[in-house]
Amino acid sequence: MSLTTPAQRAADIAQERGTPEREERSWLRLTEIFFSIQGESSFAGMPCTFVRLSRCNLRCTWCDTTYSFNGGDRTEIDDIIDRLDAIGCKIVEITGGEPLLQRPVHTLMSRLCDLGYTVLIETSGSLDIAPIDERVHIIMDLKAPGSGEVDKNLFSNIAHLKPTDEVKFVLLNREDFDWAIATIEEHHLLEHAQIIFSPVHGELSGHELANWILESGKTIRLGLQIHKFLDVE
């Protein structure tokens, strides 16, 4: 019979509750590692290895990775790094789920930076980003009303963004677009980071969103999730 350690029990409880873990440990709950084309940031089009961690504290209406909400394999950080080394791509994106729910993700990211990797993290914007290693490129969502999670945005995160970081808005309709523009203006977001507007795939036309961006007169990048057009992960 296998024994469950206190750290494992604490992680199990946190998973059930959808809350950030407090215990430091040497492993992460891993959904998958895969090599593909980065699809929705300023790195779009670049080869990238993705580390998808398990668990998420949000339930966005348009989420396309619901399989990462629960479960996941307990994988040692050393083993994750070995797998990344074997793939050989020096751009790595940590994603989920919500990767910041697992405290050891900070150890993984810092170790990868030390090894010369370009490390990206994609996070929902609902958890504190202040502890993230300053060498990591942050891609932070702000959830629009159409996500069903607009009340979870942690706007205090804006102060911790670097000019090279990115704030991504996934937009379902014109209401979401207008909300995003108002949020950019209210929080002076263009002074803090790059801004990306991405349409919900299959719901909002990229052509229509492009026209709205042009009409706004703001310096906003259109993100089209090119991996979906290529039919890759």
C-alpha positions as a Markdown table, in Angstrom:
| # | Residue | x | y | z |
|---|---|---|---|---|
| 1 | Met | 0.0 | 0.0 | 0.0 |
| 2 | Ser | 1.4 | 3.4 | -1.0 |
| 3 | Leu | 1.5 | 6.2 | 1.6 |
| 4 | Thr | 0.4 | 9.7 | 0.9 |
| 5 | Thr | 2.7 | 12.4 | 2.2 |
| 6 | Pro | 1.5 | 15.5 | 4.0 |
| 7 | Ala | 2.5 | 17.6 | 0.9 |
| 8 | Gln | 0.5 | 15.3 | -1.3 |
| 9 | Arg | -2.6 | 15.5 | 1.0 |
| 10 | Ala | -2.3 | 19.3 | 1.0 |
| 11 | Ala | -2.1 | 19.4 | -2.8 |
| 12 | Asp | -5.2 | 17.1 | -3.0 |
| 13 | Ile | -7.2 | 19.4 | -0.8 |
| 14 | Ala | -6.1 | 22.5 | -2.7 |
| 15 | Gln | -7.1 | 20.8 | -5.9 |
| 16 | Glu | -10.6 | 20.0 | -4.6 |
| 17 | Arg | -11.0 | 23.6 | -3.4 |
| 18 | Gly | -9.4 | 25.3 | -6.4 |
| 19 | Thr | -7.2 | 27.3 | -4.1 |
| 20 | Pro | -3.4 | 28.1 | -4.4 |
| 21 | Glu | -1.2 | 25.6 | -2.6 |
| 22 | Arg | 1.1 | 26.8 | 0.2 |
| 23 | Glu | 3.4 | 23.8 | 0.5 |
| 24 | Glu | 6.7 | 23.8 | -1.4 |
| 25 | Arg | 7.6 | 20.5 | -2.9 |
| 26 | Ser | 9.7 | 18.9 | -5.7 |
| 27 | Trp | 6.9 | 17.9 | -8.0 |
| 28 | Leu | 4.0 | 19.4 | -10.0 |
| 29 | Arg | 0.7 | 18.1 | -11.2 |
| 30 | Leu | 1.3 | 17.8 | -15.0 |
| 31 | Thr | -1.4 | 17.3 | -17.6 |
| 32 | Glu | 0.9 | 17.2 | -20.7 |
| 33 | Ile | 4.1 | 18.4 | -22.3 |
| 34 | Phe | 4.1 | 18.9 | -26.1 |
| 35 | Phe | 6.1 | 20.6 | -28.8 |
| 36 | Ser | 4.1 | 22.8 | -31.2 |
| 37 | Ile | 3.8 | 26.3 | -32.7 |
| 38 | Gln | 3.1 | 29.2 | -30.3 |
| 39 | Gly | -0.2 | 30.6 | -31.4 |
| 40 | Glu | -1.4 | 33.6 | -29.4 |
| 41 | Ser | 1.2 | 36.1 | -28.2 |
| 42 | Ser | 4.0 | 38.2 | -29.5 |
| 43 | Phe | 5.8 | 34.8 | -29.8 |
| 44 | Ala | 3.1 | 33.5 | -32.2 |
| 45 | Gly | 4.6 | 31.4 | -35.0 |
| 46 | Met | 7.6 | 30.4 | -33.1 |
| 47 | Pro | 8.4 | 26.7 | -32.2 |
| 48 | Cys | 7.6 | 26.3 | -28.5 |
| 49 | Thr | 7.4 | 23.5 | -25.9 |
| 50 | Phe | 4.4 | 23.7 | -23.7 |
| 51 | Val | 4.2 | 22.5 | -20.1 |
| 52 | Arg | 0.5 | 22.3 | -19.3 |
| 53 | Leu | -0.1 | 22.0 | -15.6 |
| 54 | Ser | -3.3 | 20.7 | -14.0 |
| 55 | Arg | -6.0 | 22.5 | -12.0 |
| 56 | Cys | -7.8 | 25.8 | -12.6 |
| 57 | Asn | -9.7 | 28.1 | -10.3 |
| 58 | Leu | -11.9 | 29.6 | -13.1 |
| 59 | Arg | -14.5 | 28.2 | -15.4 |
| 60 | Cys | -14.5 | 30.4 | -18.4 |
| 61 | Thr | -17.5 | 29.8 | -20.7 |
| 62 | Trp | -15.3 | 29.5 | -23.8 |
| 63 | Cys | -12.5 | 27.4 | -22.3 |
| 64 | Asp | -10.9 | 24.9 | -24.7 |
| 65 | Thr | -8.7 | 23.1 | -22.1 |
| 66 | Thr | -11.3 | 21.8 | -19.6 |
| 67 | Tyr | -9.4 | 18.5 | -19.5 |
| 68 | Ser | -6.7 | 20.2 | -17.4 |
| 69 | Phe | -9.1 | 21.2 | -14.6 |
| 70 | Asn | -8.5 | 18.1 | -12.5 |
| 71 | Gly | -6.2 | 15.1 | -12.2 |
| 72 | Gly | -2.7 | 15.3 | -13.7 |
| 73 | Asp | 0.4 | 13.2 | -13.1 |
| 74 | Arg | 2.6 | 14.0 | -10.1 |
| 75 | Thr | 5.9 | 14.7 | -12.0 |
| 76 | Glu | 9.2 | 15.7 | -10.4 |
| 77 | Ile | 10.5 | 19.0 | -11.6 |
| 78 | Asp | 13.8 | 17.3 | -12.5 |
| 79 | Asp | 11.9 | 15.0 | -14.8 |
| 80 | Ile | 10.1 | 17.9 | -16.4 |
| 81 | Ile | 13.4 | 19.6 | -17.1 |
| 82 | Asp | 14.9 | 16.3 | -18.5 |
| 83 | Arg | 11.9 | 16.0 | -20.9 |
| 84 | Leu | 12.4 | 19.6 | -22.0 |
| 85 | Asp | 16.1 | 19.1 | -22.6 |
| 86 | Ala | 15.3 | 16.1 | -24.7 |
| 87 | Ile | 12.9 | 18.1 | -26.9 |
| 88 | Gly | 15.6 | 20.7 | -27.3 |
| 89 | Cys | 13.5 | 23.8 | -27.9 |
| 90 | Lys | 14.7 | 26.8 | -25.9 |
| 91 | Ile | 11.3 | 28.6 | -25.8 |
| 92 | Val | 9.0 | 27.1 | -23.1 |
| 93 | Glu | 5.5 | 28.2 | -22.1 |
| 94 | Ile | 4.0 | 27.2 | -18.8 |
| 95 | Thr | 0.3 | 27.1 | -19.1 |
| 96 | Gly | -2.8 | 25.3 | -17.7 |
| 97 | Gly | -5.3 | 25.3 | -16.3 |
| 98 | Glu | -3.9 | 28.0 | -14.0 |
| 99 | Pro | -0.2 | 27.3 | -13.4 |
| 100 | Leu | 0.1 | 29.7 | -10.4 |
| 101 | Leu | -2.1 | 27.5 | -8.3 |
| 102 | Gln | 0.9 | 25.2 | -7.8 |
| 103 | Arg | 3.6 | 26.9 | -5.8 |
| 104 | Pro | 6.5 | 24.8 | -7.2 |
| 105 | Val | 5.9 | 26.3 | -10.6 |
| 106 | His | 8.1 | 29.2 | -9.4 |
| 107 | Thr | 11.0 | 26.8 | -8.8 |
| 108 | Leu | 10.5 | 25.3 | -12.3 |
| 109 | Met | 10.5 | 28.7 | -14.0 |
| 110 | Ser | 13.6 | 30.0 | -12.2 |
| 111 | Arg | 15.5 | 26.8 | -12.9 |
| 112 | Leu | 14.6 | 27.0 | -16.6 |
| 113 | Cys | 15.7 | 30.6 | -16.7 |
| 114 | Asp | 19.0 | 29.6 | -15.1 |
| 115 | Leu | 19.5 | 27.0 | -17.8 |
| 116 | Gly | 19.1 | 29.6 | -20.6 |
| 117 | Tyr | 15.5 | 28.9 | -21.6 |
| 118 | Thr | 13.1 | 31.7 | -22.7 |
| 119 | Val | 10.3 | 31.1 | -20.3 |
| 120 | Leu | 6.7 | 32.3 | -20.9 |
| 121 | Ile | 3.8 | 31.9 | -18.5 |
| 122 | Glu | 0.2 | 32.2 | -19.4 |
| 123 | Thr | -2.0 | 33.0 | -16.4 |
| 124 | Ser | -5.6 | 34.0 | -15.9 |
| 125 | Gly | -4.9 | 37.3 | -14.0 |
| 126 | Ser | -6.9 | 36.1 | -11.0 |
| 127 | Leu | -3.8 | 35.2 | -8.9 |
| 128 | Asp | -0.9 | 37.3 | -7.6 |
| 129 | Ile | 1.9 | 37.5 | -10.2 |
| 130 | Ala | 4.3 | 39.4 | -8.0 |
| 131 | Pro | 6.3 | 36.3 | -7.0 |
| 132 | Ile | 7.1 | 35.4 | -10.7 |
| 133 | Asp | 10.8 | 35.6 | -11.6 |
| 134 | Glu | 11.4 | 38.9 | -13.3 |
| 135 | Arg | 13.1 | 37.0 | -16.2 |
| 136 | Val | 9.9 | 35.2 | -17.1 |
| 137 | His | 7.7 | 36.7 | -19.9 |
| 138 | Ile | 4.2 | 37.1 | -18.5 |
| 139 | Ile | 1.1 | 36.7 | -20.7 |
| 140 | Met | -1.7 | 37.7 | -18.4 |
| 141 | Asp | -5.4 | 37.5 | -19.2 |
| 142 | Leu | -8.0 | 40.0 | -18.1 |
| 143 | Lys | -11.4 | 38.3 | -18.2 |
| 144 | Ala | -14.1 | 40.1 | -20.1 |
| 145 | Pro | -17.8 | 39.7 | -19.2 |
| 146 | Gly | -18.4 | 37.0 | -21.8 |
| 147 | Ser | -16.1 | 34.7 | -19.9 |
| 148 | Gly | -18.4 | 34.5 | -16.9 |
| 149 | Glu | -15.4 | 35.3 | -14.7 |
| 150 | Val | -15.0 | 39.1 | -15.0 |
| 151 | Asp | -15.3 | 39.5 | -11.2 |
| 152 | Lys | -12.1 | 37.4 | -10.7 |
| 153 | Asn | -9.7 | 39.9 | -12.3 |
| 154 | Leu | -7.0 | 41.0 | -9.9 |
| 155 | Phe | -6.2 | 44.5 | -11.1 |
| 156 | Ser | -3.4 | 45.0 | -8.6 |
| 157 | Asn | -1.4 | 42.7 | -10.9 |
| 158 | Ile | -1.0 | 45.5 | -13.4 |
| 159 | Ala | 1.6 | 47.2 | -11.2 |
| 160 | His | 3.8 | 44.1 | -11.5 |
| 161 | Leu | 3.9 | 44.0 | -15.3 |
| 162 | Lys | 7.0 | 44.8 | -17.3 |
| 163 | Pro | 6.8 | 46.7 | -20.6 |
| 164 | Thr | 7.7 | 43.4 | -22.4 |
| 165 | Asp | 4.9 | 41.5 | -20.8 |
| 166 | Glu | 1.5 | 41.1 | -22.4 |
| 167 | Val | -2.2 | 41.5 | -21.3 |
| 168 | Lys | -4.6 | 39.4 | -23.3 |
| 169 | Phe | -8.3 | 39.9 | -23.6 |
| 170 | Val | -10.3 | 37.0 | -25.1 |
| 171 | Leu | -13.4 | 38.6 | -26.6 |
| 172 | Leu | -16.8 | 37.0 | -27.3 |
| 173 | Asn | -18.7 | 40.0 | -28.7 |
| 174 | Arg | -18.9 | 43.8 | -29.0 |
| 175 | Glu | -19.8 | 44.1 | -25.3 |
| 176 | Asp | -16.6 | 42.4 | -24.4 |
| 177 | Phe | -14.6 | 44.7 | -26.8 |
| 178 | Asp | -16.1 | 47.9 | -25.3 |
| 179 | Trp | -15.4 | 46.6 | -21.8 |
| 180 | Ala | -11.8 | 45.9 | -22.8 |
| 181 | Ile | -11.3 | 49.4 | -24.3 |
| 182 | Ala | -12.7 | 51.0 | -21.1 |
| 183 | Thr | -10.5 | 48.8 | -18.9 |
| 184 | Ile | -7.4 | 49.8 | -20.9 |
| 185 | Glu | -8.2 | 53.4 | -20.5 |
| 186 | Glu | -9.2 | 53.2 | -16.8 |
| 187 | His | -6.0 | 51.4 | -15.9 |
| 188 | His | -3.6 | 53.0 | -18.4 |
| 189 | Leu | -2.7 | 49.5 | -19.6 |
| 190 | Leu | -0.8 | 50.7 | -22.7 |
| 191 | Glu | 1.7 | 52.3 | -20.3 |
| 192 | His | 2.4 | 48.9 | -18.5 |
| 193 | Ala | 2.5 | 46.2 | -21.1 |
| 194 | Gln | 1.6 | 45.0 | -24.7 |
| 195 | Ile | -2.1 | 44.5 | -25.3 |
| 196 | Ile | -3.6 | 41.6 | -27.3 |
| 197 | Phe | -7.2 | 41.1 | -28.3 |
| 198 | Ser | -8.1 | 37.6 | -29.3 |
| 199 | Pro | -11.6 | 36.6 | -30.6 |
| 200 | Val | -13.3 | 33.5 | -29.2 |
| 201 | His | -12.6 | 31.0 | -31.9 |
| 202 | Gly | -15.8 | 30.2 | -33.9 |
| 203 | Glu | -17.8 | 32.9 | -32.2 |
| 204 | Leu | -16.3 | 36.3 | -33.1 |
| 205 | Ser | -14.9 | 37.0 | -36.5 |
| 206 | Gly | -11.3 | 38.0 | -36.6 |
| 207 | His | -12.0 | 40.3 | -39.5 |
| 208 | Glu | -14.7 | 42.1 | -37.5 |
| 209 | Leu | -12.4 | 42.4 | -34.4 |
| 210 | Ala | -9.6 | 43.8 | -36.6 |
| 211 | Asn | -11.9 | 46.5 | -37.8 |
| 212 | Trp | -12.9 | 47.4 | -34.3 |
| 213 | Ile | -9.2 | 47.6 | -33.3 |
| 214 | Leu | -8.5 | 49.9 | -36.2 |
| 215 | Glu | -11.4 | 52.1 | -35.4 |
| 216 | Ser | -10.3 | 52.4 | -31.7 |
| 217 | Gly | -7.0 | 54.1 | -32.8 |
| 218 | Lys | -5.2 | 52.2 | -30.0 |
| 219 | Thr | -2.0 | 50.2 | -30.3 |
| 220 | Ile | -3.4 | 46.7 | -29.8 |
| 221 | Arg | -2.2 | 43.5 | -31.3 |
| 222 | Leu | -4.7 | 41.1 | -32.9 |
| 223 | Gly | -4.2 | 37.5 | -31.8 |
| 224 | Leu | -5.8 | 34.8 | -33.9 |
| 225 | Gln | -4.7 | 31.6 | -32.2 |
| 226 | Ile | -2.9 | 30.5 | -35.4 |
| 227 | His | -2.4 | 27.0 | -33.9 |
| 228 | Lys | -6.2 | 26.4 | -34.4 |
| 229 | Phe | -6.0 | 27.4 | -38.0 |
| 230 | Leu | -3.1 | 25.0 | -38.5 |
| 231 | Asp | -5.1 | 22.3 | -36.6 |
| 232 | Val | -2.2 | 21.6 | -34.2 |
| 233 | Glu | -2.2 | 21.6 | -30.3 |
